[in-house]
Tab-separated table of C-alpha atoms and ligand atoms in Angstrom:
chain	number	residue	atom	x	y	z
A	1368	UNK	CA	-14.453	-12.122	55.720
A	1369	UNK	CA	-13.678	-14.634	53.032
A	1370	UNK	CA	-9.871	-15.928	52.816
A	1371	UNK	CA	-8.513	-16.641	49.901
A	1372	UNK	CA	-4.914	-18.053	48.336
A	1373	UNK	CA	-3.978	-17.174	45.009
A	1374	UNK	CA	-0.780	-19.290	44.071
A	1375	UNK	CA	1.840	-17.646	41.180
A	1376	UNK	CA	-0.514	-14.425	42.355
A	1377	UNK	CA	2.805	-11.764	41.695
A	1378	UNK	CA	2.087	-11.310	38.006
A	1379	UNK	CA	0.167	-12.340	35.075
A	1380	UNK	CA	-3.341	-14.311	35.379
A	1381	UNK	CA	-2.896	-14.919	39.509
A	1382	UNK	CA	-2.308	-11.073	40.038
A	1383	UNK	CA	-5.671	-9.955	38.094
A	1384	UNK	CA	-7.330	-13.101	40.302
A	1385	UNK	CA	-5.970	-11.651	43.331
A	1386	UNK	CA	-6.929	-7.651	42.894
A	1387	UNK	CA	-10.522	-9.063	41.559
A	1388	UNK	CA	-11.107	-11.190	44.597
A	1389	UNK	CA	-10.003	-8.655	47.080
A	1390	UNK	CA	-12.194	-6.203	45.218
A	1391	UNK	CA	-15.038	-8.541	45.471
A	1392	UNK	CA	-14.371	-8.934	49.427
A	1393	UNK	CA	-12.280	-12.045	49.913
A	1394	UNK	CA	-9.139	-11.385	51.892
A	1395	UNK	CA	-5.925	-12.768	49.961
A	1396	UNK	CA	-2.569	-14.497	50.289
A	1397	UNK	CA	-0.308	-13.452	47.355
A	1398	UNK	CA	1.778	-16.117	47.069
A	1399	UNK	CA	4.865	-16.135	44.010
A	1400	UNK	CA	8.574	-16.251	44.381
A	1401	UNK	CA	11.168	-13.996	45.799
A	1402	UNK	CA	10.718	-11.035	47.346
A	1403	UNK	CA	8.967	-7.954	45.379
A	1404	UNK	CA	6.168	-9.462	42.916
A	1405	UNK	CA	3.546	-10.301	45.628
A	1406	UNK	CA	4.334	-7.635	47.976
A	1407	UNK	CA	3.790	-5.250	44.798
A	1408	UNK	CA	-0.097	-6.609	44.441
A	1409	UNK	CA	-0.415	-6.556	48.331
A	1410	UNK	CA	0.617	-2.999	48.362
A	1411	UNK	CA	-1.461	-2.212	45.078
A	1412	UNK	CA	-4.851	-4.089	47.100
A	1413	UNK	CA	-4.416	-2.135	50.035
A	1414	UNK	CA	-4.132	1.105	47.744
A	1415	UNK	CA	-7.677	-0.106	46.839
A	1416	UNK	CA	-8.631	-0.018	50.078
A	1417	UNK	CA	-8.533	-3.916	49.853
A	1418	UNK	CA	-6.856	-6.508	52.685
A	1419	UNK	CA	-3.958	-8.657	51.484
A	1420	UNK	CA	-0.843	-10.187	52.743
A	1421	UNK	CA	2.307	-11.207	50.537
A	1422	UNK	CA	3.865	-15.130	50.483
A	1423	UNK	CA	7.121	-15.977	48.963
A	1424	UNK	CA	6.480	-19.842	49.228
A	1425	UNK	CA	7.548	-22.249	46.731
A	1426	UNK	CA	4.709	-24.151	45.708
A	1427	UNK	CA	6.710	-26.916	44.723
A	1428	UNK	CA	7.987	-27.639	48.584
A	1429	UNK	CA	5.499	-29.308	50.283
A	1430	UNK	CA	6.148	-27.875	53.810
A	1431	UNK	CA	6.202	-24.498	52.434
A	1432	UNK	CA	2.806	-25.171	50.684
A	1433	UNK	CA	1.517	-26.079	54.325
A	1434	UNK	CA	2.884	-23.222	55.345
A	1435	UNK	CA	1.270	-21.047	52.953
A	1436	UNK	CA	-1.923	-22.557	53.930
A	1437	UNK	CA	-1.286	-22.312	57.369
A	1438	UNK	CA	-0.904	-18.359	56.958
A	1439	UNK	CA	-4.175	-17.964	55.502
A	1440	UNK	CA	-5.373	-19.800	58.440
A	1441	UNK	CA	-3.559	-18.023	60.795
A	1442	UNK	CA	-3.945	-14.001	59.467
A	1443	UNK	CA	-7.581	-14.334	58.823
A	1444	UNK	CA	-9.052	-16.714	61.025
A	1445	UNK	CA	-9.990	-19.397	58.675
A	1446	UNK	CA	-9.738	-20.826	54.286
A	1447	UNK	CA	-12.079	-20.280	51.455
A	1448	UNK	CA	-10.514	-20.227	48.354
A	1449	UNK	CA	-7.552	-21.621	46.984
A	1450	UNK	CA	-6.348	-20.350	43.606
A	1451	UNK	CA	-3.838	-23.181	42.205
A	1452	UNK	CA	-2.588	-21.040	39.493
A	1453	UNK	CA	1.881	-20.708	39.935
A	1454	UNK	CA	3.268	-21.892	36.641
A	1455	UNK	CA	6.391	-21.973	34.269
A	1456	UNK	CA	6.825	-23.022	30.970
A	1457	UNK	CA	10.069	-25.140	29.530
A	1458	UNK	CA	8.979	-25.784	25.986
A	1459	UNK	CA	11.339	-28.175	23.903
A	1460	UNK	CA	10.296	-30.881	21.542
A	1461	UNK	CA	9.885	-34.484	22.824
A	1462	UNK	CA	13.195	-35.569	21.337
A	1463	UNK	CA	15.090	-32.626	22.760
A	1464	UNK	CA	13.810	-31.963	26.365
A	1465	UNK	CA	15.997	-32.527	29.050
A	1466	UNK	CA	15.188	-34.314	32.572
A	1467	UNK	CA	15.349	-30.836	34.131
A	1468	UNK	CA	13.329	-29.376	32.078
A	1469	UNK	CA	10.473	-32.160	32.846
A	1470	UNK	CA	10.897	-32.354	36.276
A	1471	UNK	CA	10.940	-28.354	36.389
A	1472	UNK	CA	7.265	-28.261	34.643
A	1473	UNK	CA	5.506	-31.370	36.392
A	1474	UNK	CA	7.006	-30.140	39.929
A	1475	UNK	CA	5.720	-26.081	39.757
A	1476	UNK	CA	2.106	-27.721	38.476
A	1477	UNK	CA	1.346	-31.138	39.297
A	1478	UNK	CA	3.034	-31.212	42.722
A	1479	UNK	CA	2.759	-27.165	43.120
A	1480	UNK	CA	-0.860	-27.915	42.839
A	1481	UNK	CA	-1.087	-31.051	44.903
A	1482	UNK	CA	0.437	-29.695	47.783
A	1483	UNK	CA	-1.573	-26.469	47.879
A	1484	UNK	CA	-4.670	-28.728	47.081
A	1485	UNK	CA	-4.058	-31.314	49.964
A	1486	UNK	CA	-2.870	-28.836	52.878
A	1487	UNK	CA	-6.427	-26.770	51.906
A	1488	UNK	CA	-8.170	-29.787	51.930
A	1489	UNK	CA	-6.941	-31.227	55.353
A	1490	UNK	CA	-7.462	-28.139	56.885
A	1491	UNK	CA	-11.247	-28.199	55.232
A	1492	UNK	CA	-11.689	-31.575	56.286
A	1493	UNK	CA	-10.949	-30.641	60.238
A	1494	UNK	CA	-13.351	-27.903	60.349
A	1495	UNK	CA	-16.159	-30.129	58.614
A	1496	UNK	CA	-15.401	-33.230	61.173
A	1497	UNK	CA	-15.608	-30.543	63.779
A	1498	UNK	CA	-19.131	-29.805	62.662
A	1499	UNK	CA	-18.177	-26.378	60.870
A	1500	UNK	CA	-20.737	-25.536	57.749
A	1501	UNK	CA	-17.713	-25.198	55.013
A	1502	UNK	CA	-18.127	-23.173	52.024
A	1503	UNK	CA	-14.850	-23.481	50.005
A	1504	UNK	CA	-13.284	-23.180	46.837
A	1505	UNK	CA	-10.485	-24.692	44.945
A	1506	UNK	CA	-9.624	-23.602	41.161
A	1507	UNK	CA	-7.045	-25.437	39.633
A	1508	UNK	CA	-5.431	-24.223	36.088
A	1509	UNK	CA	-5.217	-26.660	33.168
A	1510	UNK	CA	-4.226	-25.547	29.595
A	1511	UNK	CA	-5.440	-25.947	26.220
A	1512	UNK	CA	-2.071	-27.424	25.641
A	1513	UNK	CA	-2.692	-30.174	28.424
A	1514	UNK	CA	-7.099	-30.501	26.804
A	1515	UNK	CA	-5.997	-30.868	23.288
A	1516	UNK	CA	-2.476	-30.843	22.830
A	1517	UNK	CA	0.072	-28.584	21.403
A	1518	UNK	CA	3.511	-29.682	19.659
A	1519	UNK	CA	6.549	-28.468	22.100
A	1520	UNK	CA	4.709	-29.163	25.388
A	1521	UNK	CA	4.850	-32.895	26.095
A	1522	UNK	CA	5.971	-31.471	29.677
A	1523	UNK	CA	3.631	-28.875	30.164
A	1524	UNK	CA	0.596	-30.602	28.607
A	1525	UNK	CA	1.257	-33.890	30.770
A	1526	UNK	CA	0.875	-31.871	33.610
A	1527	UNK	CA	-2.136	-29.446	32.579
A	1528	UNK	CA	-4.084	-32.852	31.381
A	1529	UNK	CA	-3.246	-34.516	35.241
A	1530	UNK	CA	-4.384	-31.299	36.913
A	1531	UNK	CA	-7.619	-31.484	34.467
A	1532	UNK	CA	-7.844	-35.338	35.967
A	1533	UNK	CA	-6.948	-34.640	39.591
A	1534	UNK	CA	-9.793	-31.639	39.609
A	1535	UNK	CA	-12.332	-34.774	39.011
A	1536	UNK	CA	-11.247	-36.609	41.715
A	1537	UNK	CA	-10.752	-33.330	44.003
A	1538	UNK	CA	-14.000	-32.595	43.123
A	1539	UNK	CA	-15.613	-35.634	44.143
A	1540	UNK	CA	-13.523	-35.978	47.172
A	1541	UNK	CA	-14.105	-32.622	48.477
A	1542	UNK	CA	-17.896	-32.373	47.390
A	1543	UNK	CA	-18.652	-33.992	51.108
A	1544	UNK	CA	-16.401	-31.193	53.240
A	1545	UNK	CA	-18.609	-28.291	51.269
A	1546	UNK	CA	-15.545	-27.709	48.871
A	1547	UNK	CA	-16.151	-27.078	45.347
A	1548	UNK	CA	-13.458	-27.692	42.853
A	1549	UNK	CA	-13.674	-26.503	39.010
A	1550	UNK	CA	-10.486	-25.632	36.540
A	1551	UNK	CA	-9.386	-23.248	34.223
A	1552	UNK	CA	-7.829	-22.995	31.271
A	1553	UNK	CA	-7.158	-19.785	30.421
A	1554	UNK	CA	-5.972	-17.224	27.313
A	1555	UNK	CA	-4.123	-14.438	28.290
A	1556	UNK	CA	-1.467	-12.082	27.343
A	1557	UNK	CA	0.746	-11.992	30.649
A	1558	UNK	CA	4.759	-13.181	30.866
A	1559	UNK	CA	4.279	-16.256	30.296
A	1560	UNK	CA	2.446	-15.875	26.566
A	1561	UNK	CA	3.886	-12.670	25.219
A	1562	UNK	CA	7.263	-14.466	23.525
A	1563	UNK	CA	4.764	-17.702	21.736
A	1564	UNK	CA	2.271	-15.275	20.868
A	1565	UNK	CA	4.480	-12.725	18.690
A	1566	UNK	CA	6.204	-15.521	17.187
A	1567	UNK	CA	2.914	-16.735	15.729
A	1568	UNK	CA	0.667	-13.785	15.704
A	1569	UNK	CA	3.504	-10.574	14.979
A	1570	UNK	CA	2.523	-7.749	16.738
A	1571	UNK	CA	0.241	-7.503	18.982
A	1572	UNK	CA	-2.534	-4.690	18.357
A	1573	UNK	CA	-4.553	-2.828	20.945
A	1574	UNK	CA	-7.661	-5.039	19.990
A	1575	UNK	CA	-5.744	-8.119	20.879
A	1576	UNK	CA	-4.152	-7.023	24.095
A	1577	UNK	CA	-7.677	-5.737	25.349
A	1578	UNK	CA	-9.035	-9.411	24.327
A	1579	UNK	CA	-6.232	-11.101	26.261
A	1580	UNK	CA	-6.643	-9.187	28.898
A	1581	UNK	CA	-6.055	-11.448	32.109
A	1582	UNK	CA	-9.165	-9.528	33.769
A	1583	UNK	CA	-11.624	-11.473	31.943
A	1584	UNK	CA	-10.397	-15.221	33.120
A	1585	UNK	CA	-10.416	-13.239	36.410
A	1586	UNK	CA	-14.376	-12.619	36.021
A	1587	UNK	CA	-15.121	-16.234	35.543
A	1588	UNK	CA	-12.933	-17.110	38.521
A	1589	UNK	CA	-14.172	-15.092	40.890
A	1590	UNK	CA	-17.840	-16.116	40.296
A	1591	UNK	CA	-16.571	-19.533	40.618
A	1592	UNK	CA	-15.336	-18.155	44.249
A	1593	UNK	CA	-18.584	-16.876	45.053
A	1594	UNK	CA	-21.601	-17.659	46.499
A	1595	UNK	CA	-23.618	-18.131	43.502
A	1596	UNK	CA	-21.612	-21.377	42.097
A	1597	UNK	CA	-21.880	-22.785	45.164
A	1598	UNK	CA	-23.179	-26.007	43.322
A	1599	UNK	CA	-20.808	-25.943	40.320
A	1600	UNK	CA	-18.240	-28.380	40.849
A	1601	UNK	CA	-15.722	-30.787	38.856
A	1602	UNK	CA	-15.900	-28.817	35.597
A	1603	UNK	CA	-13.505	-27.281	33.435
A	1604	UNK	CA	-13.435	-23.657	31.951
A	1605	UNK	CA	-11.649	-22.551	28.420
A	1606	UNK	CA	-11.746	-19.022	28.890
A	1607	UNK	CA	-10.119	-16.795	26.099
A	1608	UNK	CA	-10.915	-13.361	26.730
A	1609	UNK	CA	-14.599	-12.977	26.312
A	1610	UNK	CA	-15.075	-16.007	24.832
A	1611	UNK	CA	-15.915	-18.971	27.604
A	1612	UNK	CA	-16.422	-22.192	26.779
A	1613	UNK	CA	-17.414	-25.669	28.742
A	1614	UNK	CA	-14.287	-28.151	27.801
A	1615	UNK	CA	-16.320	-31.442	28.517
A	1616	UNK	CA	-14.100	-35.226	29.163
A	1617	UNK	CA	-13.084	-37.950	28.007
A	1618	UNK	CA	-16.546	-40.063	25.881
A	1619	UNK	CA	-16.251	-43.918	25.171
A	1620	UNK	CA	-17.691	-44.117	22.029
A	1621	UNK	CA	-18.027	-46.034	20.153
A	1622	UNK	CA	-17.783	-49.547	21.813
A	1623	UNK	CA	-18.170	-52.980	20.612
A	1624	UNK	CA	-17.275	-56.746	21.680
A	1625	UNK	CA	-13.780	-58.138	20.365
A	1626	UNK	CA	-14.404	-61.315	17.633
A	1627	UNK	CA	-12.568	-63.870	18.433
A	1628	UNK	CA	-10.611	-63.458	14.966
A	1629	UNK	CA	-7.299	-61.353	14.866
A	1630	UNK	CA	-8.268	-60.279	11.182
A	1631	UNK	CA	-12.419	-59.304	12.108
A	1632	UNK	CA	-10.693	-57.439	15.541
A	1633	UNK	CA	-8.507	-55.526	12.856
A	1634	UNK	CA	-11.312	-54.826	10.911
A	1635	UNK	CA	-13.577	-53.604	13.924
A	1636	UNK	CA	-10.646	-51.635	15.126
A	1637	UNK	CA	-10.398	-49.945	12.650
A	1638	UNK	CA	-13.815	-49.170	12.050
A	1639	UNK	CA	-14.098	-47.932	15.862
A	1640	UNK	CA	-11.322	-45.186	14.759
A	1641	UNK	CA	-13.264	-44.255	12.044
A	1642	UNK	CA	-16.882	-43.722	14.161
A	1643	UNK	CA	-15.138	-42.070	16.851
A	1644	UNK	CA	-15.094	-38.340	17.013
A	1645	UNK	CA	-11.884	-36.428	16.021
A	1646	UNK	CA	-9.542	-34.889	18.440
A	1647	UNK	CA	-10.402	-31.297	19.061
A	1648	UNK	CA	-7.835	-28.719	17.966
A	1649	UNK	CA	-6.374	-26.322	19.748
A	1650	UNK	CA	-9.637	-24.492	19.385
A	1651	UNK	CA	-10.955	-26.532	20.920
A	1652	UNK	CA	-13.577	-27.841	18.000
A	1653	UNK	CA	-13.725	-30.756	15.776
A	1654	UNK	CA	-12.796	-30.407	12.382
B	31	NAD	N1	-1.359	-16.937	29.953
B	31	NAD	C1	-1.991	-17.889	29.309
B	31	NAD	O1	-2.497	-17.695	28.173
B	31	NAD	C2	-2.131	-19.246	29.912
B	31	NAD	C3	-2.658	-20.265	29.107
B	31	NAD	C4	-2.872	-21.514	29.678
B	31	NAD	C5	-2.541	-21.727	31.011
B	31	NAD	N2	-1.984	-20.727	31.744
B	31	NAD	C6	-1.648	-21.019	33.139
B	31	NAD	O2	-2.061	-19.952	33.967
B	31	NAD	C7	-1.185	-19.874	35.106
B	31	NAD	C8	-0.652	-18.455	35.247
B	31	NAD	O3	0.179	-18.157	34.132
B	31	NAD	P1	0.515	-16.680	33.658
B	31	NAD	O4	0.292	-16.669	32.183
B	31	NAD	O5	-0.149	-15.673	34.511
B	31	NAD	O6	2.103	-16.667	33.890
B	31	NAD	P2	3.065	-15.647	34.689
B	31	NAD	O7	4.451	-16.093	34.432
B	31	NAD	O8	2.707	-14.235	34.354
B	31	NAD	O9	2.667	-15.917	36.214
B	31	NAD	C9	2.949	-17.135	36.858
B	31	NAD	C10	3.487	-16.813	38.235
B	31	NAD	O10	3.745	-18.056	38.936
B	31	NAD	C11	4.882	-17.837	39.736
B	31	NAD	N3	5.513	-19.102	40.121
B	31	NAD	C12	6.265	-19.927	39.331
B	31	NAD	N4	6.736	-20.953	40.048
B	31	NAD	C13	6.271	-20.791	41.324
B	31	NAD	C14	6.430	-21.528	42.518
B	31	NAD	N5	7.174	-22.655	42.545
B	31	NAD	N6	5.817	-21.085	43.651
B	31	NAD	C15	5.084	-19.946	43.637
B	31	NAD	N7	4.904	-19.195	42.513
B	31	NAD	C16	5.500	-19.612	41.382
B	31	NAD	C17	5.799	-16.992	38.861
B	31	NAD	O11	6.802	-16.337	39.615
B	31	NAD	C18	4.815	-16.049	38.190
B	31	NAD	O12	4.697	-14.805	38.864
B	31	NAD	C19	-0.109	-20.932	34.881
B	31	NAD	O13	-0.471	-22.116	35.566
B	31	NAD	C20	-0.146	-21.168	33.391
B	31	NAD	O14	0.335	-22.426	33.011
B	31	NAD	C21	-1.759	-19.505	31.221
């Protein structure tokens, strides 16, 4: 049986990941804080005649993220997906953020996902030295905020863009132990949305909630866990409700040779700007 670790997997987008993949088979770690959210979803899988087993490590402390690892290992006999989805949110404009309030969002995702990220991948690079045939998985969670910005997030966007970046290299890394490694950036109404999204959208109707339901990001994930995107790797996912989407990198374009004068590099500079695609917005789409 498939093992699988789904980080931040007590509520919101990781607990619709983890009921989805032990529905499809896998057996999970539900890994969030303190004591009742992922025990809840372990209790709720086995209900569904599902196999499960509840972690209160913090992400964010890398010998508990070994640890968490390590349990996988140890209750089911082996690693084959890691979800890298725990997250928090400490919105504040640029000017106003505190240190805590930086070092809060860049630990719980950028190191939360590191640490995960390199535990699972020592432990897949052992069994594929020892000759193993690995089949793994790692999904990591970026944002729209971190892929095209969004004013209030400097925090949460720096580290949503660096997980988008470190999924490149993961994926390349990995690609020789038989790991794939794709992202997501999801739209969902869970804890972490509801407050933002009645500010700017009021209230929410039935049609929205059923579009925002988590399930649907959990579709696309756990076809990315399966056996059939087996040779989908380094890619990213915008996934808002039914709508999915390919959020491609970073382009050079267009390029051209400096002149040697400061006024003619001006000049070119700033007809470089004016070639080059706009920024997406938060859409996604050029406008
Ligand atoms: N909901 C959205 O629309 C949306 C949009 C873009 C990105 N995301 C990302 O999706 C992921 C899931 O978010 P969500 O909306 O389900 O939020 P959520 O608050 O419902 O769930 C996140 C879970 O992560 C857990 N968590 C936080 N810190 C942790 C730590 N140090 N160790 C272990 N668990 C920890 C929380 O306790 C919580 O249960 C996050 O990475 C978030 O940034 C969500």
């Amino acid at each position: 049986m498939s093992a699988a670790v789904v980080t931040g997997g007590g509520r919101g987008l990781g607990r619709a990941y983890a009921l989805t993949l032990a529905a499809a088979g896998h057996a999970v770690v539900v890994n969030d804080l303190g004591d009742s959210p992922a025990a809840e979803v372990v209790a709720e899988i086995a209900a569904a005649g599902g196999t499960a087993v509840a972690s209160t490590h913090d992400v964010t402390d890398f010998a508990a993220a070994a640890a968490l690892i390590a349990l996988a290992a140890d209750t089911f006999g082996g690693l084959d997906v890691v979800v890298a989805n725990a997250g928090i949110l400490r919105d504040r404009t640029l000017a106003a953020m505190s240190e805590a309030e930086w070092d809060d969002v860049i630990a719980v995702h950028l190191k939360g996902t590191f640490a995960v990220a390199h535990h699972a991948a020592a432990h897949w690079r052992a069994r594929a030295k020892a000759g193993e045939a690995v089949d793994g998985r790692l999904i990591t969670t970026t944002s729209a905020s971190g892929l095209y910005g969004n004013i209030g997030q400097s925090n949460y966007a720096a580290a949503k863009a660096g997980i988008a970046g470190f999924t490149l290299v993961a994926a390349q890394e990995l690609r020789a132990y038989g790991v794939t490694v794709n992202c997501v950036a999801p739209s969902a109404l869970t804890r972490l949305t509801e407050a933002p999204l009645r500010r700017y959208e009021g209230e929410i109707t039935d049609a929205r909630r059923h579009e925002l339901d988590p399930g649907w990001v959990a579709r696309v994930v756990a076809w990315l866990c399966g056996p059939d995107a087996r040779d989908v790797t380094g890619r990213v996912f915008d996934i808002r409700g039914p709508q999915v989407g390919i959020a491609s990198g970073w382009h050079l374009e267009p390029t051209f040779t400096q002149p040697e004068d400061a006024d003619q590099l001006g000049r070119a500079l700033r007809a470089a700007v004016a070639a080059a695609p706009p920024a997406a917005d938060m859409e996604g789409q050029r406008r």
